[in-house]
Every structure is written in C-alpha cells, then in structure tokens.
Coordinates of C-alpha atoms in Angstrom, one line a residue:
X18 CA -19.5 32.2 23.1
X19 CA -20.3 31.9 19.4
X20 CA -17.6 30.8 16.9
X21 CA -16.5 34.3 16.0
X22 CA -15.9 35.1 19.7
X23 CA -14.2 31.7 20.2
X24 CA -11.8 32.3 17.3
X25 CA -11.0 35.8 18.5
X26 CA -10.5 34.6 22.1
X27 CA -8.0 31.9 21.3
X28 CA -4.4 33.2 21.8
X29 CA -1.1 31.3 22.1
X30 CA -0.3 31.3 25.8
X31 CA 3.3 31.9 26.8
X32 CA 2.9 31.2 30.5
X33 CA 0.4 29.2 32.6
X34 CA -0.8 29.1 36.1
X35 CA 1.7 26.7 37.6
X36 CA -0.5 25.2 40.3
X37 CA -3.6 24.6 38.1
X38 CA -4.2 21.0 37.2
X39 CA -6.5 19.7 34.5
X40 CA -8.3 16.4 35.1
X41 CA -8.7 13.4 32.8
X42 CA -12.3 14.4 32.3
X43 CA -11.2 17.8 31.1
X44 CA -9.2 16.2 28.4
X45 CA -11.9 13.7 27.5
X46 CA -14.4 16.4 26.8
X47 CA -11.9 18.3 24.7
X48 CA -11.1 15.1 22.7
X49 CA -14.8 14.3 22.2
X50 CA -15.0 17.5 20.1
X51 CA -11.5 17.0 18.6
X52 CA -12.4 13.6 17.2
X53 CA -14.9 15.4 14.8
X54 CA -12.0 16.8 12.8
X55 CA -11.9 15.9 9.1
X56 CA -9.3 13.3 7.9
X57 CA -8.5 11.7 4.5
X58 CA -11.1 9.0 3.8
X59 CA -12.1 9.3 7.5
X60 CA -9.0 7.2 8.3
X61 CA -8.3 9.4 11.4
X62 CA -4.5 9.5 11.2
X63 CA -3.9 11.5 14.4
X64 CA -3.0 10.2 17.9
X65 CA -2.2 12.1 21.1
X66 CA 0.1 11.6 24.0
X67 CA -0.8 13.7 27.0
X68 CA 2.0 14.3 29.5
X69 CA 0.8 15.5 32.9
X70 CA 3.5 13.9 35.2
X71 CA 5.8 16.7 36.5
X72 CA 9.0 14.7 36.1
X73 CA 8.1 13.7 32.6
X74 CA 7.2 17.3 31.7
X75 CA 10.6 18.5 32.9
X76 CA 12.4 15.8 30.9
X77 CA 10.4 17.0 27.9
X78 CA 11.3 20.6 28.7
X79 CA 15.0 19.6 28.7
X80 CA 14.6 18.4 25.1
X81 CA 12.9 21.7 24.1
X82 CA 15.6 24.2 25.2
X83 CA 14.1 24.7 28.6
X84 CA 11.0 26.5 27.4
X85 CA 9.2 27.8 30.5
X86 CA 5.7 27.2 29.3
X87 CA 6.3 23.5 29.4
X88 CA 7.2 23.8 33.1
X89 CA 4.0 25.8 34.0
X90 CA 1.5 24.1 31.7
X91 CA -1.0 21.6 33.1
X92 CA 0.1 19.3 30.4
X93 CA 2.2 19.0 27.3
X94 CA 0.4 17.2 24.5
X95 CA 2.2 15.5 21.7
X96 CA 0.3 15.4 18.4
X97 CA 1.3 12.3 16.4
X98 CA 0.7 11.1 12.9
X99 CA -0.2 7.4 12.8
X100 CA 1.4 5.6 9.8
X101 CA -0.7 2.5 10.5
X102 CA -3.9 4.4 9.9
X103 CA -3.1 5.1 6.3
X104 CA -3.6 1.4 5.3
X105 CA -6.2 -0.8 3.8
X106 CA -6.3 -2.8 7.1
X107 CA -7.2 0.3 9.0
X108 CA -9.9 1.2 6.4
X109 CA -11.5 -2.2 6.7
X110 CA -11.7 -1.8 10.5
X111 CA -13.2 1.7 10.1
X112 CA -15.8 0.8 7.4
X113 CA -16.8 -2.8 8.2
X114 CA -19.1 -1.7 11.1
X115 CA -20.8 0.8 8.7
X116 CA -21.5 -2.1 6.3
X117 CA -22.7 -4.4 9.1
X118 CA -25.1 -1.6 10.3
X119 CA -26.2 -1.2 6.7
X120 CA -25.0 2.4 6.6
X121 CA -23.4 1.4 3.3
X122 CA -24.1 -1.5 0.9
X123 CA -21.6 -4.1 -0.3
X124 CA -21.0 -2.3 -3.6
X125 CA -20.3 1.1 -1.8
X126 CA -18.1 -0.7 0.7
X127 CA -16.0 -2.4 -1.9
X128 CA -15.6 0.7 -3.9
X129 CA -14.5 2.7 -0.9
X130 CA -11.9 0.1 0.2
X131 CA -10.6 0.0 -3.4
X132 CA -10.2 3.8 -3.5
X133 CA -8.4 3.7 -0.2
X134 CA -6.1 0.9 -1.4
X135 CA -5.1 2.9 -4.5
X136 CA -4.5 6.0 -2.3
X137 CA -2.5 4.1 0.3
X138 CA -0.4 2.2 -2.2
X139 CA 0.4 5.4 -4.1
X140 CA 1.9 7.1 -1.1
X141 CA 5.7 7.3 -1.0
X142 CA 7.6 8.3 2.1
X143 CA 7.3 12.0 1.4
X144 CA 3.7 11.7 0.5
X145 CA 2.9 9.9 3.6
X146 CA 4.7 12.4 5.7
X147 CA 2.8 15.2 4.0
X148 CA -0.5 13.4 4.7
X149 CA 0.3 12.9 8.4
X150 CA 1.3 16.6 8.8
X151 CA -1.8 17.8 7.0
X152 CA -4.2 15.6 8.9
X153 CA -2.6 16.2 12.3
X154 CA -2.6 19.9 11.7
X155 CA -6.3 20.0 11.1
X156 CA -6.8 17.8 14.2
X157 CA -4.6 20.0 16.3
X158 CA -6.3 23.2 15.4
X159 CA -9.7 21.8 16.4
X160 CA -8.1 20.5 19.7
X161 CA -7.0 24.1 20.5
X162 CA -10.4 25.5 19.7
X163 CA -12.1 22.8 21.7
X164 CA -9.7 23.6 24.6
X165 CA -10.6 27.3 24.5
X166 CA -14.3 26.4 24.3
X167 CA -13.9 24.7 27.7
X168 CA -11.9 27.5 29.2
X169 CA -8.3 26.3 28.6
X170 CA -5.4 28.0 26.9
X171 CA -2.9 26.5 24.5
X172 CA 0.3 27.1 22.6
X173 CA 1.4 25.1 19.5
X174 CA 5.1 24.3 19.4
X175 CA 7.7 22.6 17.3
X176 CA 8.9 19.2 18.2
X177 CA 12.6 19.0 18.8
X178 CA 15.2 16.2 19.4
X179 CA 12.8 13.5 18.0
X180 CA 15.2 10.5 18.5
X181 CA 15.7 11.4 22.1
X182 CA 11.9 12.1 22.5
X183 CA 11.1 8.6 21.1
X184 CA 13.5 7.0 23.5
X185 CA 12.3 9.0 26.5
X186 CA 8.6 8.0 26.0
X187 CA 9.1 4.8 24.1
X188 CA 7.1 6.1 21.1
X189 CA 6.5 3.4 18.6
X190 CA 8.0 3.7 15.2
X191 CA 4.6 4.0 13.4
X192 CA 3.8 7.2 15.4
X193 CA 5.4 10.3 13.9
X194 CA 5.7 13.3 16.3
X195 CA 4.2 16.3 14.4
X196 CA 3.6 19.0 17.0
X197 CA 3.7 19.8 20.7
X198 CA 0.9 21.7 22.4
X199 CA 1.1 23.1 25.9
X200 CA -2.3 23.5 27.7
X201 CA -3.6 25.0 30.9
X202 CA -4.8 28.3 32.3
X203 CA -2.9 31.3 30.9
X204 CA -1.4 33.8 33.4
X205 CA -1.7 36.7 31.0
X206 CA -5.4 37.1 30.3
X207 CA -5.0 40.5 28.5
X208 CA -2.0 39.7 26.3
X209 CA -2.5 41.6 23.0
X210 CA -2.6 39.6 19.8
X211 CA 0.2 40.1 17.4
X212 CA -0.2 42.0 14.1
X213 CA -2.3 40.2 11.5
X214 CA -2.1 41.1 7.8
X215 CA -5.2 42.6 6.2
X216 CA -7.2 40.0 4.4
X217 CA -6.4 41.5 1.0
X218 CA -2.7 40.9 1.6
X219 CA -3.1 37.1 1.8
X220 CA -6.3 36.3 -0.2
X221 CA -6.7 36.4 -3.9
X222 CA -9.7 35.6 -6.0
X223 CA -9.5 33.8 -9.4
X224 CA -6.0 35.1 -10.4
X225 CA -2.7 36.3 -8.9

C-alpha cells in the first residue's frame, strides 16, 4: 500500500489474536525502518524493550490496571528515552566513524561536536525530559507505521507505576520510560475510526 493507504489503515487496536506470536525477525524488520526516524543531532535518543514472555507480560499488565490488550498482544514494547545519548561522548561515538570514512572533514567534525556540546550542556532536567519525549515520540510513531507496513497492529499507551516497572525489569536509571506500545494482530479488523476534527479546526496559516 502507498503511504496514504498506510496512514489510513493504521488504527489503535484494543484487542489482539491471543495465540498469534511474532518472531524476532518480525521485530528486526520493523526496527530496520524505525531506526530511520529523525533525532536531535542524529543522537538517536530512543531505546526499546520488547516483552514477549507471557509471565512478564502479565506482570506488566498488573502494573497497568489489568488492561486486556496487554494480555492478548504478541508483545508489549516499552519506548525509552536514553539520557546517555544526549552527551558529547555519545556524539563522538556517532560522528567519529563518519570522519574516519571522510564523510565529514576535521573542521566539520569539530564544529558539529562543539554544537552538540553547547546543546547538551544547556539542557536542564526539564529540557532533557522534553527532548527525550519529543525524540521518542517521533521514533514511536514510525515504529507503529512500520509495524502496520508489515501487517501488524499496535496501540500506544501511557506508562504507569514507573518505580515498580523499573524494579520489575531492572531498567537502568539512564533509561526513561516514555510510552508503552502493544503489538500483534488485531481481532477487530473493521473497527471504525473515531471522529477526527476537520483540518480547518486545528490548522491555521500565518495568524491565529
């Protein structure tokens, strides 16, 4: 399908085929497209934690008010913002190979690292949190579109009970849970889309 068809076909699934199981290869092909998402200075601030184990999914479900879609989904995917990626050290690891391959010269490399250093050093806690949410959200939307491209359905969800979640899965302190996405094969193929505002109600040009 073309992009217009893909965007129209993506719905938030509220129930999944319980016995359907996605493979690791299914996820790898989705993430091969997802990794193309934009990120600030190409620092790629987003990590994923894919939960397919049934017992672990049920433990996750308990922390999310027993939501049934976690029970029936093939997997629950935690979208995480990586604080360690918004650093000069991360930038050097990202850009040094480009310099070595002569994709950028020494001057361009140094200027890029200096710009990233100014950006990273200027982030307070609130600014870093905003950056993680912004970048992870862009990444997550592409993940859901890529999933639909390969025939899978998704539903984005809030993350709840973060302290207990961290303890349950031993999530390192530098990874910030941003969003939860359930994924699998939707049971309800013909579920109607909810009302959408007309474009002229949420888009203005040049003035308000």
